Each structure stands twice: as C-alpha cells, then as structure tokens.
Coordinates of C-alpha atoms and ligand atoms in Angstrom, one line a residue:
Chain A
M27 CA -20.0 4.3 28.1
E28 CA -17.7 6.6 30.0
R29 CA -16.2 3.3 31.3
F30 CA -14.9 2.4 27.8
L31 CA -13.8 5.8 26.7
I32 CA -13.9 9.0 28.7
Q33 CA -16.2 11.8 27.6
A34 CA -14.2 14.9 27.1
S35 CA -16.5 17.3 25.3
T36 CA -19.8 19.0 26.2
Y37 CA -21.8 16.9 23.8
A38 CA -20.0 13.5 24.3
G39 CA -22.5 12.6 27.0
S40 CA -25.6 13.3 24.9
I41 CA -24.2 11.4 21.9
D42 CA -23.5 8.4 24.1
G43 CA -27.1 8.9 25.4
V44 CA -28.6 8.4 22.0
I45 CA -26.4 5.4 21.3
M46 CA -27.4 3.9 24.6
L47 CA -31.1 4.6 24.0
I48 CA -30.9 2.9 20.6
A49 CA -29.0 0.0 22.0
L50 CA -31.5 -0.5 24.8
L51 CA -34.6 -0.3 22.6
V52 CA -33.3 -2.4 19.8
G53 CA -31.8 -4.8 22.3
F54 CA -35.1 -5.2 24.1
W55 CA -37.0 -6.0 20.9
F56 CA -34.2 -8.3 19.7
L57 CA -34.2 -10.4 22.9
L58 CA -38.0 -10.4 23.0
A59 CA -38.4 -11.4 19.4
E60 CA -35.7 -14.1 19.6
G61 CA -37.3 -15.4 22.8
I62 CA -40.7 -15.7 21.2
F63 CA -39.2 -17.4 18.1
F64 CA -37.4 -20.0 20.2
W65 CA -40.4 -20.5 22.4
L66 CA -42.6 -21.1 19.3
I67 CA -40.1 -23.5 17.8
W68 CA -40.1 -25.5 21.0
K69 CA -43.8 -25.4 21.6
F70 CA -44.7 -26.5 18.1
R71 CA -41.8 -29.0 17.7
A72 CA -42.3 -32.1 15.6
R73 CA -44.4 -34.8 17.3
P74 CA -45.2 -38.2 16.1
G75 CA -48.5 -38.3 14.4
E76 CA -49.0 -34.6 14.2
K77 CA -49.1 -32.9 10.8
S78 CA -47.8 -29.4 10.3
Q79 CA -50.3 -26.9 9.0
Y80 CA -49.9 -24.1 6.5
L81 CA -50.8 -20.6 7.9
T82 CA -51.7 -17.9 5.4
G83 CA -51.4 -15.2 8.2
K84 CA -54.7 -13.6 7.2
E85 CA -56.6 -14.4 10.4
K86 CA -56.9 -11.6 12.9
H87 CA -55.6 -13.6 15.8
V88 CA -52.4 -14.5 13.8
K89 CA -51.8 -11.1 12.3
R90 CA -51.8 -9.6 15.8
W91 CA -48.4 -11.1 16.4
I92 CA -47.1 -8.8 13.7
T93 CA -49.2 -5.6 13.9
I94 CA -49.0 -5.0 17.6
P95 CA -45.2 -5.2 17.9
H96 CA -44.9 -3.3 14.6
A97 CA -46.8 -0.4 16.1
L98 CA -44.8 -0.5 19.3
V99 CA -41.5 -0.5 17.4
L100 CA -42.6 2.5 15.4
L101 CA -43.4 4.2 18.7
C102 CA -39.9 3.5 19.9
D103 CA -38.6 5.0 16.6
V104 CA -40.4 8.2 17.5
F105 CA -38.4 8.4 20.7
I106 CA -35.1 7.7 18.9
I107 CA -35.9 10.3 16.3
I108 CA -36.7 12.9 18.8
A109 CA -33.6 12.2 20.9
S110 CA -31.3 12.1 17.9
V111 CA -32.6 15.3 16.2
R112 CA -32.1 17.1 19.5
V113 CA -28.5 16.0 19.7
W114 CA -27.9 16.5 16.0
Y115 CA -29.1 20.1 16.3
D116 CA -26.9 20.7 19.2
V117 CA -23.7 19.3 17.6
K118 CA -24.1 20.1 13.9
Q119 CA -26.9 22.7 13.3
Q120 CA -26.1 25.4 15.8
L121 CA -22.8 27.2 16.3
P122 CA -22.2 28.7 19.8
E123 CA -20.1 31.8 20.0
A124 CA -16.4 30.9 19.6
D125 CA -13.7 31.8 22.1
S126 CA -11.1 30.8 19.5
T127 CA -11.0 29.4 16.0
I128 CA -8.5 26.8 14.7
R129 CA -8.0 25.3 11.3
V130 CA -7.7 21.6 10.8
I131 CA -6.1 20.4 7.5
G132 CA -6.1 16.8 6.4
Q133 CA -3.7 15.5 3.8
Q134 CA -2.2 12.2 2.8
W135 CA -1.2 11.3 5.6
A136 CA -1.0 13.8 8.4
W137 CA -3.1 16.3 10.2
T138 CA -1.9 19.9 10.1
F139 CA -3.3 22.3 12.7
Q140 CA -3.2 26.0 12.4
H141 CA -3.6 27.7 15.8
P142 CA -4.4 31.4 16.0
G143 CA -1.4 32.4 18.2
I144 CA -1.2 35.2 20.8
D145 CA -3.6 37.6 19.0
N146 CA -6.3 34.8 18.9
E147 CA -6.9 35.5 15.2
L148 CA -6.4 33.1 12.4
D149 CA -4.4 33.9 9.3
T150 CA -2.1 36.4 10.9
D151 CA 1.7 36.3 11.2
D152 CA 1.8 34.8 14.6
D153 CA -0.2 31.7 13.7
I154 CA 1.2 28.5 15.0
Y155 CA 1.4 25.5 12.6
T156 CA 1.9 22.0 13.9
V157 CA 1.8 18.6 12.3
G158 CA 0.1 16.0 14.4
D159 CA -0.4 18.0 17.6
L160 CA -3.5 20.0 18.3
H161 CA -3.4 22.2 21.4
V162 CA -6.7 23.5 22.9
E163 CA -7.7 25.0 26.2
V164 CA -10.2 23.3 28.4
E165 CA -13.7 24.8 28.8
K166 CA -13.3 27.1 25.8
T167 CA -15.6 27.0 22.8
Y168 CA -13.6 26.4 19.6
H169 CA -14.7 26.6 16.0
F170 CA -12.7 24.5 13.7
Q171 CA -12.4 25.0 9.9
L172 CA -11.9 21.6 8.4
Q173 CA -10.1 21.4 5.1
S174 CA -8.4 18.8 2.9
R175 CA -5.5 19.2 0.6
D176 CA -6.1 16.2 -1.5
V177 CA -8.8 13.5 -0.9
L178 CA -11.6 12.8 1.5
H179 CA -10.5 12.5 5.2
S180 CA -12.5 12.5 8.3
F181 CA -11.5 14.4 11.5
S182 CA -12.3 12.1 14.3
V183 CA -11.7 12.8 18.0
P184 CA -13.1 9.8 19.9
V185 CA -13.1 11.3 23.3
F186 CA -15.2 14.2 22.0
R187 CA -17.5 11.8 20.0
L188 CA -16.7 14.2 17.2
K189 CA -16.4 13.0 13.6
Q190 CA -16.6 15.2 10.5
D191 CA -15.6 14.5 6.9
A192 CA -13.1 16.8 5.3
I193 CA -13.9 17.5 1.6
P194 CA -11.3 18.9 -0.8
G195 CA -12.3 22.3 -2.0
R196 CA -14.5 23.0 1.0
S197 CA -14.0 24.5 4.4
I198 CA -16.4 23.0 6.9
T199 CA -17.0 24.7 10.2
G200 CA -17.9 22.9 13.3
W201 CA -17.4 23.4 17.1
F202 CA -16.4 21.7 20.3
Q203 CA -15.8 22.5 23.9
A204 CA -13.5 20.3 25.9
T205 CA -14.5 19.5 29.5
E206 CA -11.4 18.0 31.0
T207 CA -7.7 18.2 30.4
G208 CA -5.6 15.4 29.0
D209 CA -3.9 14.1 25.9
H210 CA -6.0 12.0 23.5
D211 CA -6.0 10.5 20.0
V212 CA -7.1 12.1 16.8
Q213 CA -7.8 9.8 13.9
C214 CA -8.7 9.8 10.3
A215 CA -12.0 8.0 9.9
E216 CA -12.3 7.9 6.1
I217 CA -10.2 5.6 4.0
C218 CA -7.7 8.0 2.2
G219 CA -5.0 5.8 0.8
I220 CA -2.2 3.6 1.8
G221 CA -1.2 5.6 4.9
H222 CA -4.7 6.0 6.2
G223 CA -4.2 3.7 9.2
I224 CA -1.3 5.6 10.5
M225 CA -2.8 9.1 9.9
A226 CA -3.0 9.7 13.6
A227 CA -2.5 12.8 15.7
R228 CA -2.8 13.9 19.4
I229 CA -5.1 16.5 20.9
H230 CA -3.6 18.2 24.0
I231 CA -6.4 19.7 26.2
E232 CA -4.7 22.1 28.6
D233 CA -5.7 24.3 31.4
A234 CA -5.6 28.1 30.8
Q235 CA -2.1 28.6 32.2
T236 CA -0.5 25.6 30.4
H237 CA -2.1 26.6 27.2
A238 CA -1.0 30.2 27.4
Q239 CA 2.5 29.0 28.2
W240 CA 2.4 26.7 25.1
I241 CA 1.3 29.6 22.9
A242 CA 4.1 31.7 24.2
D243 CA 6.7 29.0 23.7
A244 CA 5.5 28.0 20.3
S245 CA 5.3 31.6 19.1
A246 CA 8.9 32.1 20.1
A247 CA 9.9 29.0 18.3
T248 CA 8.0 29.3 15.0
T249 CA 9.3 31.3 12.1
P250 CA 7.3 29.8 9.2
Chain B
M28 CA -14.1 -42.3 18.5
R29 CA -11.3 -43.9 20.4
R30 CA -9.2 -44.4 17.3
L31 CA -9.6 -40.8 16.1
R32 CA -8.1 -39.3 19.2
T33 CA -4.5 -40.3 18.8
P34 CA -4.0 -38.8 15.3
R35 CA -5.7 -35.7 16.5
I36 CA -3.3 -35.3 19.4
A37 CA -0.4 -36.1 17.1
A38 CA -1.6 -33.4 14.7
L39 CA -1.9 -30.9 17.5
A40 CA 1.6 -31.7 18.7
L41 CA 2.9 -31.3 15.2
L42 CA 1.2 -28.0 14.8
T43 CA 2.7 -26.7 18.1
A44 CA 6.1 -27.9 17.2
G45 CA 5.7 -26.3 13.7
L46 CA 4.7 -23.0 15.2
A47 CA 7.6 -23.2 17.7
A48 CA 10.0 -23.9 14.8
C49 CA 8.6 -20.9 12.9
D50 CA 9.5 -18.8 15.9
A51 CA 13.0 -20.2 16.1
T52 CA 14.0 -19.6 12.5
P53 CA 15.7 -16.3 12.2
L54 CA 13.6 -13.6 10.3
P55 CA 14.8 -13.0 6.8
L56 CA 17.1 -10.0 6.5
G57 CA 19.2 -8.4 3.8
M58 CA 18.1 -8.8 0.1
E59 CA 15.4 -11.3 0.9
R60 CA 13.6 -9.1 3.4
G61 CA 14.5 -6.1 1.2
T62 CA 12.7 -7.5 -1.8
E63 CA 9.7 -8.3 0.3
L64 CA 9.6 -4.8 1.8
F65 CA 10.1 -3.1 -1.5
E66 CA 6.7 -4.2 -2.6
T67 CA 5.3 -1.6 -0.2
C68 CA 7.4 1.1 -1.8
A69 CA 6.7 0.2 -5.4
P70 CA 3.1 1.7 -5.6
C71 CA 4.7 5.2 -5.2
H72 CA 8.3 4.9 -6.2
G73 CA 7.5 2.5 -9.1
A74 CA 8.6 -1.1 -9.8
N75 CA 12.1 -0.1 -10.7
A76 CA 12.1 2.8 -8.2
A77 CA 12.0 5.2 -11.2
G78 CA 9.8 7.6 -9.3
N79 CA 6.3 9.1 -9.9
P80 CA 6.0 12.9 -10.5
D81 CA 2.2 12.7 -9.9
I82 CA 2.8 12.2 -6.2
A83 CA 6.2 13.8 -6.0
A84 CA 8.0 10.4 -5.3
P85 CA 11.6 10.6 -6.5
A86 CA 13.6 8.1 -8.5
I87 CA 15.5 6.5 -5.6
A88 CA 16.9 3.6 -7.6
G89 CA 20.7 3.2 -7.0
L90 CA 21.0 5.9 -4.3
P91 CA 23.7 4.7 -1.9
Q92 CA 22.6 2.5 1.0
W93 CA 24.0 4.8 3.7
Y94 CA 22.0 7.7 2.3
I95 CA 18.7 5.8 2.1
E96 CA 19.2 4.7 5.7
D97 CA 20.0 8.2 6.8
Q98 CA 16.8 9.5 5.2
L99 CA 14.5 6.7 6.4
R100 CA 15.8 7.4 9.9
G101 CA 15.1 11.1 9.4
Y102 CA 11.5 10.4 8.4
Q103 CA 11.1 8.0 11.4
E104 CA 12.5 10.4 13.9
G105 CA 10.7 13.3 12.4
Y106 CA 13.5 15.6 11.4
R107 CA 12.5 15.0 7.8
G108 CA 9.0 15.0 6.4
D109 CA 7.3 16.5 9.5
H110 CA 6.9 20.1 8.5
Y111 CA 3.5 21.5 7.5
T112 CA 4.6 22.8 4.1
D113 CA 6.4 19.6 3.2
L114 CA 3.5 17.8 1.5
A115 CA 5.6 15.2 -0.2
G116 CA 7.6 14.5 2.9
L117 CA 4.4 14.1 5.0
R118 CA 3.4 11.5 2.5
M119 CA 6.6 9.6 2.8
R120 CA 6.9 9.7 6.6
P121 CA 4.2 7.1 7.5
M122 CA 5.9 4.8 5.0
A123 CA 9.1 5.0 6.8
L124 CA 7.3 4.6 10.1
S125 CA 5.9 1.3 9.0
L126 CA 9.5 -0.1 8.8
T127 CA 9.2 -1.3 12.4
R128 CA 11.2 -4.5 12.5
E129 CA 14.8 -4.4 13.5
G130 CA 17.0 -4.4 10.4
D131 CA 14.1 -3.4 8.0
I132 CA 15.7 0.0 7.2
E133 CA 19.0 -1.6 6.3
S134 CA 17.3 -4.4 4.3
V135 CA 15.2 -2.2 2.1
A136 CA 18.0 0.3 1.7
E137 CA 20.3 -2.5 0.5
Y138 CA 17.7 -3.6 -2.0
V139 CA 17.0 -0.1 -3.4
A140 CA 20.7 0.7 -3.5
G141 CA 21.2 -2.4 -5.7
L142 CA 18.8 -1.2 -8.4
D143 CA 20.1 0.5 -11.5
P144 CA 19.8 4.3 -11.5
V145 CA 17.2 5.5 -14.0
Y146 CA 18.3 9.1 -14.8
P147 CA 14.8 10.5 -15.5
E148 CA 14.3 13.0 -18.2
S149 CA 14.5 16.8 -17.6
T150 CA 11.3 18.7 -17.0
L151 CA 12.7 22.1 -16.0
H152 CA 14.4 24.6 -18.3
G153 CA 17.2 26.1 -16.4
N154 CA 20.4 27.6 -17.9
A155 CA 23.1 25.0 -17.4
G156 CA 25.9 27.4 -18.4
A157 CA 24.9 29.8 -15.6
G158 CA 24.4 27.0 -13.2
A159 CA 28.0 25.7 -13.8
T160 CA 29.4 28.7 -11.9
T161 CA 27.2 28.2 -8.9
Y162 CA 27.9 24.5 -8.9
T163 CA 31.7 24.8 -9.1
Q164 CA 31.7 27.6 -6.5
I165 CA 29.5 26.0 -3.9
C166 CA 28.0 22.6 -4.5
V167 CA 31.2 20.9 -5.7
A168 CA 32.7 21.0 -2.2
C169 CA 30.3 18.3 -1.0
H170 CA 28.5 16.8 -4.0
G171 CA 31.7 16.4 -6.0
V172 CA 32.8 17.3 -9.5
D173 CA 30.7 14.6 -11.0
G174 CA 27.7 15.1 -8.7
L175 CA 28.2 11.7 -7.2
G176 CA 28.3 12.9 -3.6
M177 CA 30.8 12.3 -0.8
P178 CA 29.9 9.7 1.8
E179 CA 32.3 11.2 4.4
L180 CA 30.2 14.4 4.4
H181 CA 26.9 12.5 4.1
A182 CA 26.3 14.4 0.8
P183 CA 24.3 12.2 -1.6
P184 CA 24.7 11.7 -5.4
I185 CA 22.3 14.1 -7.1
V186 CA 22.8 13.3 -10.8
Q187 CA 20.3 10.5 -11.0
L188 CA 17.4 12.2 -9.3
N189 CA 14.5 13.9 -11.0
D190 CA 15.1 17.6 -11.6
W191 CA 11.6 18.5 -10.2
Y192 CA 12.6 16.6 -7.1
L193 CA 15.9 18.4 -6.7
Y194 CA 14.1 21.7 -7.1
Q195 CA 11.5 20.7 -4.5
E196 CA 14.2 19.7 -2.0
L197 CA 16.2 22.9 -2.6
Q198 CA 13.0 24.9 -1.9
N199 CA 12.4 22.8 1.2
F200 CA 16.0 23.4 2.5
R201 CA 15.6 27.1 1.9
S202 CA 12.2 27.5 3.6
G203 CA 13.3 25.3 6.5
A204 CA 10.9 22.5 5.8
R205 CA 14.0 20.3 5.5
G206 CA 17.3 20.6 7.3
A207 CA 16.1 23.0 10.0
A208 CA 14.9 20.5 12.6
P209 CA 17.2 19.8 15.6
G210 CA 18.7 16.4 15.1
D211 CA 19.2 16.7 11.4
T212 CA 22.9 17.0 11.6
W213 CA 23.6 16.6 7.8
G214 CA 20.5 18.4 6.6
L215 CA 21.8 21.5 8.5
T216 CA 25.0 21.6 6.5
M217 CA 23.0 21.5 3.3
R218 CA 20.4 24.0 4.4
A219 CA 23.1 26.6 5.0
N220 CA 24.1 26.3 1.4
S221 CA 20.6 26.7 0.0
L222 CA 19.7 30.0 1.8
A223 CA 21.2 32.3 -0.8
L224 CA 19.8 30.6 -3.9
S225 CA 17.0 32.3 -5.8
D226 CA 14.5 30.1 -7.7
E227 CA 16.2 30.9 -10.9
V228 CA 19.7 30.0 -9.6
M229 CA 18.2 26.8 -8.3
Q230 CA 16.9 25.8 -11.8
D231 CA 20.1 26.8 -13.4
V232 CA 22.3 24.7 -11.1
I233 CA 19.9 21.8 -11.5
A234 CA 20.2 22.0 -15.3
Y235 CA 24.0 21.9 -14.8
V236 CA 23.8 18.9 -12.5
Q237 CA 21.9 17.0 -15.2
T238 CA 24.7 17.6 -17.7
L239 CA 27.0 15.6 -15.4
R240 CA 25.3 12.3 -16.1
Ligands
CU7 CU1 -7.0 10.5 6.0

C-alpha cells in the first residue's frame, strides 16, 4: 500500500495491515466461491435429454457445501476482529503522552489550526493561528483537539491514515506521530456543504530545526 | 452486417467532427457566462443578490464591476477571506476559487453589477446624527458625499449594503482580518481609517450611511 500512498504516521502501517488482511481473506473467498459457481454451471450445463432436478438442500452431502465454508469464513472473521481491535485500541482508545497539543477547527469551508507557539502551551498569547496550513514536527507525539464551528466535518490526513469526525459543540481528542518529513494533503471527509470539495489544507511535517525556525518566524509575524 | 458498417462509421465521423466543433467554438463570456455562473452564487447571495444574513452573505446586487472584480481577486489570492477570525470570508473564499476559467471573474462581476441594488432594511440602531460628524470628517474623502464611492481610490459604494455587513467589515478591518495582508493595496488604505473607530462610532456612522440612500 505504501506504493499507492506513503505511510507517514506510526500507525499508518498497522491500519494498512488490517485493510490488506481483509482484502486477502475476502478476496480468497470471493475467487474461490466464484470459481466453484462457474465450475458448477459448466459441469451441470444443459444437455439434450437430461432433465434438471430440484434440490431441497436438506441432504447432508449437499448441505456440506454451505456449512463447511461458513465455519471457515467465521474463523477468518475471528482473525479480522482480533487484528482490527488491536489497531483500533492503538489508534483510538489509548492516548500516548503528548509532546505537544494542537487544536484543529473545522468550519465551512476551511481548516483553522491553532499551534501552541514557543511556550508549547495552547491558549496562551503566543499561540499561532493559521488557515489551511498545519505545521508539526516529525517523530513527536501530538494530541489534537478537534472542533467544529458549524456543521459536521471530518479531519482526514490520508498519509497518516487518520480520519476523525468533528462534531459541533464537542472537542474530540486524538493523537498522531509523524514518521517522516514532507508536505501532504489534509481533507474534509464529511459532506459539509457547497464548498466541501475544496475544503483542503496542507500538513507540513518538519524536522526539529525547521519546525523551531517556523515557530520563531510565525511568532514574530502574528499579532492576532 | 456489411450494410450496417457504413452508417456506423459515418456516425462516428460525425461525432468526432461535432466534438471538434465544440472545442472550436469560443467559450461564452460576458453576460451569457455571467448568468450561468451566477447560479452558483444565488444559493447564498439570493436570486436577486439581495444577501442572506443567516450566513452573513451581503447584498452584492449593483456593486460596481471593478469592485466585485477586486474582491473576487482578493479572495482568490488570499488577501481577503483567509484569516482565522473571518468566518464569513472563509465561506466566500472557496466560491471565488471555483471561478477558474479565464474571464469568469469579469463575466460574473458584469452580471452582478447589472442587477438593481436592493437597499436592505436596517437592523442596527446607531445614532445617525452622531455618525454624520465621523462620516463627513473621515469617510467622505473616499466614499463620497452620497456614499457612492470613488473608483479612482478603489473605494466602493456602501449605501446599498446591509448594515450588519458594513459593521462586520469595519470590525474585520479594525482587527486586521481584512486589509492587513500584504498584497491588499486598497484594503490597507481602508484599514488605516478603521483603527480609531469604537463599536459605537461604527454603528453611528453606519446609521448615517443608511440615511444617504
Ligand atoms: Cu468540511
């Protein structure tokens, strides 16, 4: 999956892993089932002089075709559930210690980001507000507080495999840690009105030095 | 089978020629394109561009074409409507960004400029008498005695706009949400004149502006 879209967060790989596991298991059963169907269609195709017969499906040797695969599919489900619960726990249920906290605010139709500034504390005078540009440092754990000013939005960072709905009136906390530097897209993944499709932003993942420099420059420039 | 083929090839040729012809005809511009584009503005600004207070969209009907063009360029380039406190501007900005075709800005501006101004009702309760002094001391220099603006200074007419919108914009100028970004040549001149105004003075001068209608 890395080939389609780079994995730039600590949990991107494990989310892709679950998607891959599901694709493989479901794909295997899909191909097998379709193969058997077509084989049966071909094997019992219409032949002159042969009447078709009605099967009730009650006989043991007929029912086997359903019950055995059914049990096997359920077994596969167990694997999927175990894998996904583990990932879900890692991404959504636990909250690793934060190096820094940012606030992400969705509104029709822009993302506003509140960065903590030099003191690394949110809601102080040196906070840096930006529209459409989120700056984070690589290999640092961030908590985000996700809010909406009007309707439902969804904060989506594809390279992180992160997606979280923003709900008006609530502040939703989540976390991420970027694993490589680079500039990537941030999207809105919940229909939020006429401008939804162009409610895009950029995330700038910077090394420590570049990030410190950005904070210094931005603090000097902002007078909210 | 044989017989069918000729008409089919003919149809294909016709289709190709048709598509090529489509490409060759010049895209509509001016009022025709403007009318078409305005359909995307109407959900917010209203069918007659009379504005909608619920989403802070002003009555833009009849504003001069040059001013509408100025503002749409401002939204596109991000010196207007790109500040985190400017909620209304952030709503308008993507709409301006969607005018991507060459000539779109001019076309839709021409259409909106051709609509009759609507002069929406007052909603604020400023003191027009007190506002007169401020207006004649400061604003008149650019917005004119009758509030109709001065194109050579890029100052727009303000008489036909909603009073809540004028108030919102004066607040934006004062806070720096509008007119503070580099590149906003004309906004800067307006911002300088907003810095000393208190909320009360703003409401008074707006009340006076509305008497000029
Ligand atoms: Cu949205």
